[in-house]
Coordinates of C-alpha atoms in Angstrom, one line a residue:
X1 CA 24.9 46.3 -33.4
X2 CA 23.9 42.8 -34.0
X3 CA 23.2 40.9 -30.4
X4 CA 25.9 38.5 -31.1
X5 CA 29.2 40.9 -31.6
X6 CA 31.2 41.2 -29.0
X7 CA 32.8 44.4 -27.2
X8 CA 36.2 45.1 -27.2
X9 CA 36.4 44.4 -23.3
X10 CA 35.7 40.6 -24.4
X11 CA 32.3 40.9 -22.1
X12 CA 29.0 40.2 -23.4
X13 CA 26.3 42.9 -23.7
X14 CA 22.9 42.2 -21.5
X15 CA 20.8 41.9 -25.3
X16 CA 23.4 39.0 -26.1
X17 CA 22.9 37.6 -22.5
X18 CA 19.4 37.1 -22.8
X19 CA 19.8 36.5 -26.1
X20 CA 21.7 33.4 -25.3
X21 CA 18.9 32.5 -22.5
X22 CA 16.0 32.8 -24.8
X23 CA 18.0 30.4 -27.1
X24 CA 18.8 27.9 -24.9
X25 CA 15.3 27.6 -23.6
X26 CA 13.9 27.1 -27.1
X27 CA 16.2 24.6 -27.7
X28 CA 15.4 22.3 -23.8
X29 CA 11.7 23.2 -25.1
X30 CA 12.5 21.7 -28.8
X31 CA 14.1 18.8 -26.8
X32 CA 11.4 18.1 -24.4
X33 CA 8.9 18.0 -27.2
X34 CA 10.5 14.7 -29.0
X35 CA 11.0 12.9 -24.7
X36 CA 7.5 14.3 -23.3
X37 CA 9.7 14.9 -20.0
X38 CA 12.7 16.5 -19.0
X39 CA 14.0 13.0 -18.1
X40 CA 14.0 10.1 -20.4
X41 CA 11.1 8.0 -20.9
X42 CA 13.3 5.1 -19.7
X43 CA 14.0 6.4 -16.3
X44 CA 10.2 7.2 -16.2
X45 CA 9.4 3.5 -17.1
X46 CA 12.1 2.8 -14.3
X47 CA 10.1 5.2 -11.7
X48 CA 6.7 3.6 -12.7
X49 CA 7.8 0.2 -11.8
X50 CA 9.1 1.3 -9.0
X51 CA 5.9 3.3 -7.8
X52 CA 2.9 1.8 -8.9
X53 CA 3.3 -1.6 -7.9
X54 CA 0.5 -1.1 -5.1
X55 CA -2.1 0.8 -7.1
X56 CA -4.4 -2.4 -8.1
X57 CA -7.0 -2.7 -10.6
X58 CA -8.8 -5.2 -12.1
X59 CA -10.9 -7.8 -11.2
X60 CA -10.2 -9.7 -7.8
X61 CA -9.2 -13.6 -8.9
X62 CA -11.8 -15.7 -8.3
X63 CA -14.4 -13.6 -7.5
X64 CA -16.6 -10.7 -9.0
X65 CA -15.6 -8.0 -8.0
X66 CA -13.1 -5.1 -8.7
X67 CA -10.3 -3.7 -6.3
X68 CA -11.5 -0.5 -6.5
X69 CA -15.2 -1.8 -5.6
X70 CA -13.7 -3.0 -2.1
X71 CA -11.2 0.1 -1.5
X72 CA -14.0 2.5 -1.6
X73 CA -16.5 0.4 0.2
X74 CA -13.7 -0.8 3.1
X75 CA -12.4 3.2 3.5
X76 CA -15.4 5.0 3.4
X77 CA -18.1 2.3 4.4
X78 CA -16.8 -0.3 6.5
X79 CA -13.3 0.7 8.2
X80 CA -14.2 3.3 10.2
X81 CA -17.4 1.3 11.6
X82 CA -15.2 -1.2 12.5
X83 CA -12.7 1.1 14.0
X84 CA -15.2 2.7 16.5
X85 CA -16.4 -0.8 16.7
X86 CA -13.5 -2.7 18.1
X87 CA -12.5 -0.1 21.2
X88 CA -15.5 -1.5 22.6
X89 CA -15.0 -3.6 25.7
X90 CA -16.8 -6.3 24.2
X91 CA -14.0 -6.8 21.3
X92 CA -10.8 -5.4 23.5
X93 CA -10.5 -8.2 25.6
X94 CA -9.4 -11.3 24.0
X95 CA -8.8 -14.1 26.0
X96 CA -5.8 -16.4 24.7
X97 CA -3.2 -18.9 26.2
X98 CA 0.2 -16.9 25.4
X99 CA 2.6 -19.9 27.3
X100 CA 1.4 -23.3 25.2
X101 CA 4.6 -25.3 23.9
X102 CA 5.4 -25.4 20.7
X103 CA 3.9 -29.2 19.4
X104 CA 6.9 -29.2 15.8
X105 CA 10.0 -28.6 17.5
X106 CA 12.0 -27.3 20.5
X107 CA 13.0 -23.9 20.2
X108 CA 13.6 -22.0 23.2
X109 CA 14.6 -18.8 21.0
X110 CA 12.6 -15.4 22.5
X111 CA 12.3 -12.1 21.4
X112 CA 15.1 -9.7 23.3
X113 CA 13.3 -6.7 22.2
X114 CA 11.5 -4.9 25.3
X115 CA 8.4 -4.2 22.5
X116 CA 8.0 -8.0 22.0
X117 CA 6.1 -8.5 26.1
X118 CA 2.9 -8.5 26.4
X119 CA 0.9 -6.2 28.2
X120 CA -1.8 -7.8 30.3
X121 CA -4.5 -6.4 31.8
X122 CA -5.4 -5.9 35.3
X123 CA -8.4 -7.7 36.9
X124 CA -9.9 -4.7 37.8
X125 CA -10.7 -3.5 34.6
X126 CA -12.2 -6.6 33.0
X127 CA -15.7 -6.1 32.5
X128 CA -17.6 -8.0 35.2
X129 CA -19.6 -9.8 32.5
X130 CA -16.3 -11.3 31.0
X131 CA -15.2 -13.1 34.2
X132 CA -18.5 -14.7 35.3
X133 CA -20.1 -12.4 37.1
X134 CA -23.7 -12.2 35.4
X135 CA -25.8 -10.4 38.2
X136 CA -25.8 -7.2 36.3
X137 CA -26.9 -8.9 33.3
X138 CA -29.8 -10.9 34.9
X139 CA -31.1 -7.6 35.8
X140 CA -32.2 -6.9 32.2
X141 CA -32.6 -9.9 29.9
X142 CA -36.1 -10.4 28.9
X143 CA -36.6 -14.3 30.5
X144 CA -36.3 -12.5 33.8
X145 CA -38.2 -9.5 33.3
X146 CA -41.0 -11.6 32.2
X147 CA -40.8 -14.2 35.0
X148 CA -43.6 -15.4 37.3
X149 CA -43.9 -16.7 40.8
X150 CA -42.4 -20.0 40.3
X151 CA -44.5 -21.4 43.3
X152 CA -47.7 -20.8 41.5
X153 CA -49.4 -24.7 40.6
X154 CA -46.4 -26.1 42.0
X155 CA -46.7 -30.3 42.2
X156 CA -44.3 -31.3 44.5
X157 CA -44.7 -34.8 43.2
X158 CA -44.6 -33.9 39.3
X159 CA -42.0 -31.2 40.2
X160 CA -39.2 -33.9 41.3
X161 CA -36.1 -33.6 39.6
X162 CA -34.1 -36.9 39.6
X163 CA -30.4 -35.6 40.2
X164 CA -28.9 -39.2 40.5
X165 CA -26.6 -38.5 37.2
X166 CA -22.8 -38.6 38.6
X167 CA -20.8 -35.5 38.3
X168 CA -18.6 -38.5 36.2
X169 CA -21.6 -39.4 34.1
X170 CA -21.9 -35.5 33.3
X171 CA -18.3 -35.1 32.3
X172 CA -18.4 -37.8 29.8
X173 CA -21.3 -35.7 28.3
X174 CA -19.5 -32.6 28.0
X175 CA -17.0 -34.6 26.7
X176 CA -19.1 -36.2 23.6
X177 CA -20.3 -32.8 23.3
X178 CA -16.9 -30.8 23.0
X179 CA -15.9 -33.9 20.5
X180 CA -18.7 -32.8 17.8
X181 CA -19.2 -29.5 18.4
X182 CA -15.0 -29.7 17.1
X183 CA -15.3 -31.4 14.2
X184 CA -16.5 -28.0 13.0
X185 CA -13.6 -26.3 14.0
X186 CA -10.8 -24.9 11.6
X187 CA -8.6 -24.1 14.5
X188 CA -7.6 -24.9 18.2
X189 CA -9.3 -23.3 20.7
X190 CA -7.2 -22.9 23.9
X191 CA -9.1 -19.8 25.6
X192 CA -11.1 -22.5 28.2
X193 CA -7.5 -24.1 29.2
X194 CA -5.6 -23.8 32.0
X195 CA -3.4 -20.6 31.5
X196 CA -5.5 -18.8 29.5
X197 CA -6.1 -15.1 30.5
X198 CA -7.3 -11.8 29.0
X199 CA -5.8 -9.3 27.0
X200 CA -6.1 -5.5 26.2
X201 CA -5.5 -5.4 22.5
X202 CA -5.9 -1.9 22.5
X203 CA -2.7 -2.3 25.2
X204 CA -0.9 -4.5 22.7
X205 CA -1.2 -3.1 19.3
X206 CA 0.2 -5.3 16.2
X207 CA 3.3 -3.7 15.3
X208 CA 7.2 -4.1 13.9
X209 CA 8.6 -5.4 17.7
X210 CA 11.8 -6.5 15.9
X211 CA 11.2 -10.3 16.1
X212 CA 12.8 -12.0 12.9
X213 CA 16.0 -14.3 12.0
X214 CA 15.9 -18.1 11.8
X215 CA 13.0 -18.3 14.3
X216 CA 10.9 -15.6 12.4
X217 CA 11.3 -18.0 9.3
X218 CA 10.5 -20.9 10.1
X219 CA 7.5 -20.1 10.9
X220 CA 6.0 -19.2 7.5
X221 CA 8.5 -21.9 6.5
X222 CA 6.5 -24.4 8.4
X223 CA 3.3 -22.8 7.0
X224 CA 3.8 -22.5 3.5
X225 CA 6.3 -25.7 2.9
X226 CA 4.1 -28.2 5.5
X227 CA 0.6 -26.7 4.9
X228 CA -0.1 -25.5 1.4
X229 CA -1.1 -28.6 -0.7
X230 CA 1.6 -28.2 -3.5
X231 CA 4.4 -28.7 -0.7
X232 CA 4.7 -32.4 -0.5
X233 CA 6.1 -33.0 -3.8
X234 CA 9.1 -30.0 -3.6
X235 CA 10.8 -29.1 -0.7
X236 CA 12.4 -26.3 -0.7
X237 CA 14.7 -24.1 1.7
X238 CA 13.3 -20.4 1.0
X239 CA 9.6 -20.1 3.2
X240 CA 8.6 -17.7 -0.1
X241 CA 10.0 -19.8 -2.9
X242 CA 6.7 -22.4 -2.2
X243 CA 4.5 -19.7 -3.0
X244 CA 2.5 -20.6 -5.7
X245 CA 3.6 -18.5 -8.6
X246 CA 0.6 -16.7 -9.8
X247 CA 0.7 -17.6 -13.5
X248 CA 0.5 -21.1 -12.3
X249 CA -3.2 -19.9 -11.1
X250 CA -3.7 -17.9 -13.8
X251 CA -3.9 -21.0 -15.7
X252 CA -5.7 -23.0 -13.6
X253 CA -3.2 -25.3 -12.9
X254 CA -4.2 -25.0 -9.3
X255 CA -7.6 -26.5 -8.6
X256 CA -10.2 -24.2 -6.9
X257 CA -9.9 -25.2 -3.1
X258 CA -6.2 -25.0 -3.5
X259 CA -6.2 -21.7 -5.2
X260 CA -8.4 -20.7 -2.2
X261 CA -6.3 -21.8 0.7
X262 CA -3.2 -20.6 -0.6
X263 CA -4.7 -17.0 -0.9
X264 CA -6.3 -16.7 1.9
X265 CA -2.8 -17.5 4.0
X266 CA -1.1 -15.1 1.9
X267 CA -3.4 -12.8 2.3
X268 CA -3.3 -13.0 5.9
X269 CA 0.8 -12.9 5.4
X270 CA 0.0 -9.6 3.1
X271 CA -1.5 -7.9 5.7
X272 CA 0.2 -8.6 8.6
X273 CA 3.3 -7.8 6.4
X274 CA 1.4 -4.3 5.6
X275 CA 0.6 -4.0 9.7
X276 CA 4.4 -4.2 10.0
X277 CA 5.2 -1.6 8.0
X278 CA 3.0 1.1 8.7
X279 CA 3.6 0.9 12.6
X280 CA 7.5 0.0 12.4
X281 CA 9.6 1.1 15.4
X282 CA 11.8 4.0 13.8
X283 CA 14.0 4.8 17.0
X284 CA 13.5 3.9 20.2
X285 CA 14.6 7.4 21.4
X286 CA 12.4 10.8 21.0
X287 CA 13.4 13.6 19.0
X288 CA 15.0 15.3 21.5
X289 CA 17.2 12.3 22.1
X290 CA 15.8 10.2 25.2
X291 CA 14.9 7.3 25.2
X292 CA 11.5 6.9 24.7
X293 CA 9.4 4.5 26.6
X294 CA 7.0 3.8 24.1
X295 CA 9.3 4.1 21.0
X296 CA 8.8 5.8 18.0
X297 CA 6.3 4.0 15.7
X298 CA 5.5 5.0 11.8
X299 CA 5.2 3.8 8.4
X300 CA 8.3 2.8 6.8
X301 CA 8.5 3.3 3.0
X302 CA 11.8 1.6 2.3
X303 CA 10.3 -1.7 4.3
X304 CA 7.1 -1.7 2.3
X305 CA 9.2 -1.7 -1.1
X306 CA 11.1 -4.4 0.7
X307 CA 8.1 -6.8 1.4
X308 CA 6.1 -6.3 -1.8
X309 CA 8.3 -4.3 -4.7
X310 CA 8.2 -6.5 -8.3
X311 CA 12.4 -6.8 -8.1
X312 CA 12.3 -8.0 -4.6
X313 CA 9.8 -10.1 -5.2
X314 CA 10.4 -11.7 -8.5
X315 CA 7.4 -9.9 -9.6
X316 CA 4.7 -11.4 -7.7
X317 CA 4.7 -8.4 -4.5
X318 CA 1.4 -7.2 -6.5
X319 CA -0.6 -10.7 -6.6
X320 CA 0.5 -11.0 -3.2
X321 CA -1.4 -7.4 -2.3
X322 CA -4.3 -8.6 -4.5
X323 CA -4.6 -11.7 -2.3
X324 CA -5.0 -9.7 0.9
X325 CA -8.6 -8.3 -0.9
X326 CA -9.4 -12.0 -1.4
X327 CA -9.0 -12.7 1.9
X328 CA -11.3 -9.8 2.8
X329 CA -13.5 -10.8 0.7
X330 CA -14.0 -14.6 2.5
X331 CA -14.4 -13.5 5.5
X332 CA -16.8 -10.5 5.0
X333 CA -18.9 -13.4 3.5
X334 CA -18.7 -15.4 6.7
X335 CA -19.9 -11.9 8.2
X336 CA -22.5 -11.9 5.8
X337 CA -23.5 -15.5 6.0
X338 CA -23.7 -15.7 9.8
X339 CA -25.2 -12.3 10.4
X340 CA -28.7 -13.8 10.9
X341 CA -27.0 -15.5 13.9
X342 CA -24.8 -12.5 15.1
X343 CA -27.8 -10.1 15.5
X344 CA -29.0 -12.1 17.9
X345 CA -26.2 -12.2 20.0
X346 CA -26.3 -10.1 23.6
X347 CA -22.3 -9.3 23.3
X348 CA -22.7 -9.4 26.8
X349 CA -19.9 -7.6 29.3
X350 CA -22.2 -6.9 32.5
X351 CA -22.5 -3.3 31.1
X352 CA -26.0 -2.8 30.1
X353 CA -25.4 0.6 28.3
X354 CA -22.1 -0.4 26.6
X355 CA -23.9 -3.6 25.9
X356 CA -26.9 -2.0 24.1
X357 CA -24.3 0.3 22.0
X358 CA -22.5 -2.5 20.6
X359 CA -25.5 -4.4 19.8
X360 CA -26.2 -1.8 18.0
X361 CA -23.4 -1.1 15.9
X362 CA -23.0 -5.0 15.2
X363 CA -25.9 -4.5 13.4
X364 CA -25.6 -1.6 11.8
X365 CA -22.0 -3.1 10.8
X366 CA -23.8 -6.0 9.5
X367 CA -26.1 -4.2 7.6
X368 CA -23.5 -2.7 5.4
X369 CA -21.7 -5.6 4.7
X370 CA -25.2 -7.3 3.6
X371 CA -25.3 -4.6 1.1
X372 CA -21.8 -5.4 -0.1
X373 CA -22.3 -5.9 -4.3
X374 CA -20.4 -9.1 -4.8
X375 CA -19.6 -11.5 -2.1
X376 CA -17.5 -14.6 -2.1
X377 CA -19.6 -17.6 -3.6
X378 CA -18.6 -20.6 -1.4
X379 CA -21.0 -22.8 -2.7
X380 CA -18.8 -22.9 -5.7
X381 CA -16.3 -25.2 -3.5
X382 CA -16.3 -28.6 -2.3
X383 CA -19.1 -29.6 -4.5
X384 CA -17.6 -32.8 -6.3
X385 CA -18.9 -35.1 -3.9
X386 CA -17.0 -38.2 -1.9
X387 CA -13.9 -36.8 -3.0
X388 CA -15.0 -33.4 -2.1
X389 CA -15.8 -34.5 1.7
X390 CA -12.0 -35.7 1.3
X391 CA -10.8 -32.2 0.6
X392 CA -12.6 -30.5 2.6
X393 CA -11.2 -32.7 5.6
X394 CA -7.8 -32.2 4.7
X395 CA -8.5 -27.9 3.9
X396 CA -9.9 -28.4 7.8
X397 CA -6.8 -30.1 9.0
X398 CA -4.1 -28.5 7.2
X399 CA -5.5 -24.8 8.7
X400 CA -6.0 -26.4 11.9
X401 CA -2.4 -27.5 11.6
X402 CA -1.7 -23.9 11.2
X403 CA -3.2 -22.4 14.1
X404 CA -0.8 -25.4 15.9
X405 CA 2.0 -23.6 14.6
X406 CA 1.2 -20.3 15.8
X407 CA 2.2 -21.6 19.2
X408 CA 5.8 -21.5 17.9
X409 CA 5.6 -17.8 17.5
X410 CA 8.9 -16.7 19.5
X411 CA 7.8 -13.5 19.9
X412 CA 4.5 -12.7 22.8
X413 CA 2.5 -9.9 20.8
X414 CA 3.2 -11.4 17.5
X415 CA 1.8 -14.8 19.0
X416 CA -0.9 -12.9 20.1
X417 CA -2.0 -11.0 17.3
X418 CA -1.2 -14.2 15.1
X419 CA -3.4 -16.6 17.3
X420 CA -6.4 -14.1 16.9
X421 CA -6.1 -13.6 12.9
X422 CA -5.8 -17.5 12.6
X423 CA -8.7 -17.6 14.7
X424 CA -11.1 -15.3 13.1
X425 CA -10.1 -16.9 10.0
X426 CA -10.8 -20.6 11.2
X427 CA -13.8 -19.8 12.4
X428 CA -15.1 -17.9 9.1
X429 CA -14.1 -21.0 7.5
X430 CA -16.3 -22.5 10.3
X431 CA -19.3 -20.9 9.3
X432 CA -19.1 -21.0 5.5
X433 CA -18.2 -24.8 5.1
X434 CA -19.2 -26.6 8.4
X435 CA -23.2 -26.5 7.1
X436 CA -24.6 -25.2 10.4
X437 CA -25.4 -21.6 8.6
X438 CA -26.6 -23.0 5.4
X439 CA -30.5 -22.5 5.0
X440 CA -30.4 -24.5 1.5
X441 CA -28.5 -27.1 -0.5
X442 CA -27.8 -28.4 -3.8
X443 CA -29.2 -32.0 -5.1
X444 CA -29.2 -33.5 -8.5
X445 CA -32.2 -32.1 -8.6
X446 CA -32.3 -28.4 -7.8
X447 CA -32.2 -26.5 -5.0
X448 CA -34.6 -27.5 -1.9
X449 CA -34.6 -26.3 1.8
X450 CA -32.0 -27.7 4.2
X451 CA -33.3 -30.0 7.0
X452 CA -32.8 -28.7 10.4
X453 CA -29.8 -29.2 11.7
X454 CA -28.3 -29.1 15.4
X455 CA -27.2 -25.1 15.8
X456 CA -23.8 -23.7 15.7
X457 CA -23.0 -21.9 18.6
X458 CA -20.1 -20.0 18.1
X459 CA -18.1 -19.0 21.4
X460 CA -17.5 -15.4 22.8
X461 CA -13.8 -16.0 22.0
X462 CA -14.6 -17.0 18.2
X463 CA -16.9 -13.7 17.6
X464 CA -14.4 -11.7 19.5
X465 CA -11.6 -13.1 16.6
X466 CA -13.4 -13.1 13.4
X467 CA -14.6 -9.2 13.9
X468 CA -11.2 -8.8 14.7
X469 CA -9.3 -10.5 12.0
X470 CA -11.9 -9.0 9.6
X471 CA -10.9 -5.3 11.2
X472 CA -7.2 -6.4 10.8
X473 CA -7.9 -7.1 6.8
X474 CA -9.5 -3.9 6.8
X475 CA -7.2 -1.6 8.0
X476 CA -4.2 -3.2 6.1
X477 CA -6.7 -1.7 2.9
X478 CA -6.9 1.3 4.6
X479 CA -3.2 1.2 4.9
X480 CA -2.6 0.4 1.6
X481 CA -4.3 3.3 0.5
X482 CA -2.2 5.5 2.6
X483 CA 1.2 4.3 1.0
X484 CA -0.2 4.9 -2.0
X485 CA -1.1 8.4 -1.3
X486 CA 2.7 8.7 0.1
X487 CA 4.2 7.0 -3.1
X488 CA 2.7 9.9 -5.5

């Protein structure tokens, strides 16, 4: 009986059944063949633009290296030094004035959200060596293992010390010497001020606390619109429309030290952005439906899309992500450049055996990051010369105008943890264009040693920012990474 005749009963027999399968499957098979998928290739394209907006490739603008150069080295090299690094006593407490008055406007407008307050720290448990107690550290330095009887060929009358100076006299000093050592400075430092007090980051980790509205925005209204050069000709109402479009890089329509300020603020915008989104408070009750104390923190995927998508960005999300490796890049030069200097450095707490670890692992830390393939070229910038003094004086005070700004921050942890990345960034800036860590220069005539020059001394506070600004860049690649690995 052939498969396709049909019983009286009106039924089908099982041979025409599967008959009927085996057809039908040849045909979806025939069909596939011509689309490649069982969906069409236009939803495919739609799902591609959707998904693979934060896998970058390529070549890193204005500098020589590749994307996938830094993720591997950041993830598998650098990160997790810098994570076991930065628990350490030494880099936990960050001293920072929290209560400073916003110098651009009045705006008494606070976070209401409980995750918004700052933790601080009890006395107790800062390190001895952080508040000025150094009797455990004189116990081990080398000047006083190797001292002598000081009364040994003592001359009374050579000996005398004239102490007539006024304490006034001395003031006035310090004073001429605070004035130079800032002209070198790419941001305020407050951490000597009245007010000022220390903070358990690891108490007060960056996350989503909520904080955003009109307050929120004018902050990176204020920073983009007021700070990047290209703002004084347009004003305009939207914080990200005076972004610099990136084709308008692309064809160098932006000089150099423009091109270099404006990425390195949205860098740092990328990655706090990035921070935000991978520890964002998804309930503030547990799963068994009590409030939780704590909250519930975790990456959230629709947020990220949000931030950095190409059709809620107008296409520029991606540049934006690729500017947060160029701002890794700068200041893992300024790493690089000053590590001469920062192996040196006793990162002293009072702790001799904590101390000795961390001295350590700065080093080893360093190491690595000497061995990085393709560092930032600074040298490339400032070089045109009067005019280029003039530049570099208004780069100094338009970041230095930006660390004013962070003052403004309505909310206490994001104040926090947006003082600190401002300062680790000023003060990479610091050491790649003040001139204190350059051991050559440029003439009309080649390249010749530099002449000595007084020392740059950075301050606890400074080395306590830039390692951790540089371990903020570095986990937002890390991050990255991860929503990749969730988008697939």
């Amino acid at each position: 009986m052939a498969p396709w005749r049909r019983l009286s009963s009106g039924r089908l027999t099982w041979l025409q059944f599967q008959w009927i399968v085996i057809s039908f499957v040849v045909l979806l098979s025939l069909a596939n063949r011509s689309s490649g998928y069982f969906y069409s290739e236009s939803n495919e394209q739609a799902s591609d633009d959707r998904f693979c907006f934060c896998q970058l490739q390529g070549t890193i603008d204005d500098c020589s290296c590749n994307v996938d150069t830094v993720d591997y080295y950041n993830n598998v090299k650098i990160y997790p030094r810098l994570k076991s690094l930065l628990v350490k006593d030494f880099f936990r407490y960050y001293k920072v004035h929290l209560n400073k008055d916003c110098p651009f406007w009045v705006d008494d407008s606070k976070c209401a959200m409980r995750f918004c307050h700052v933790e601080h720290c009890e006395e107790k448990d800062i390190p001895p060596g952080l508040k000025g107690d150094a009797s455990s550290y004189h116990k081990y330095i080398k000047e006083v293992q190797t001292l002598t009887n000081c009364n040994e060929d003592l001359d009374v009358e050579l000996g005398y010390l004239n102490t007539s100076i006024s304490d006034k006299a001395h003031k006035e000093f310090q004073r001429w010497a605070d004035y130079d050592e800032a002209q070198d400075n790419f941001c305020i430092l407050d951490d000597h001020e009245p007010g000022a007090e220390y903070v358990d980051l690891l108490l007060n980790p960056e996350r989503y606390t909520g904080y955003r509205g009109e307050s929120a925005r004018r902050i990176w209204s204020s920073i983009y619109l007021e700070n990047c050069f290209q703002a004084h000709s347009v004003k305009k109402k939207n914080a990200y429309s005076a972004m610099i479009p990136y084709q308008d890089m692309a064809r160098n329509e932006v000089c150099l030290e423009h091109r270099v300020f404006y990425r390195m603020i949205s860098g740092l915008h990328s990655s706090i952005n990035i921070h935000l989104c991978a520890n964002y408070l998804l309930s503030e009750k547990s799963s068994f439906g009590f409030v939780a104390p704590a909250g519930v923190w975790g990456p959230n995927m629709e947020e990220f899309e949000r931030r950095f998508s190409p059709h809620m960005t107008d296409n520029e999300g991606s540049h934006w992500l690729r500017n947060l490796y160029f701002a890794y890049l700068v200041e893992m030069r300024a790493l690089a450049k000053a590590a001469p200097y920062l192996r040196n450095e006793e990162y002293f707490t009072g702790l001799e055996k904590d101390d000795r670890e961390v001295k350590t692992a700065v080093k080893d830390l360093l190491t690595v990051i000497e061995g990085f393939p393709a560092h930032f070229n600074e040298t490339a910038m400032f070089s045109g010369g009067t005019s280029s003094l003039k530049l570099k004086h208004e780069f100094r005070e338009k970041f230095m105008n930006i660390s004013k700004i962070m003052d403004c921050v309505g909310c206490d942890k994001c104040r926090l943890w947006g003082k600190l990345q401002v300062q680790g960034m000023g003060t990479a800036l610091k050491i790649l264009f003040s001139g204190k860590f350059d051991d050559k220069i440029e003439t009309g005539l080649g390249t010749r040693l530099k002449q000595p020059a007084p020392p740059l001394r950075l301050k606890r506070g400074e080395i306590v920012a830039l390692f951790n600004a540089f371990g903020r860049l570095s986990t937002s690649i890390h991050e990255l990474e991860e929503f990749r690995q969730r988008m697939r």
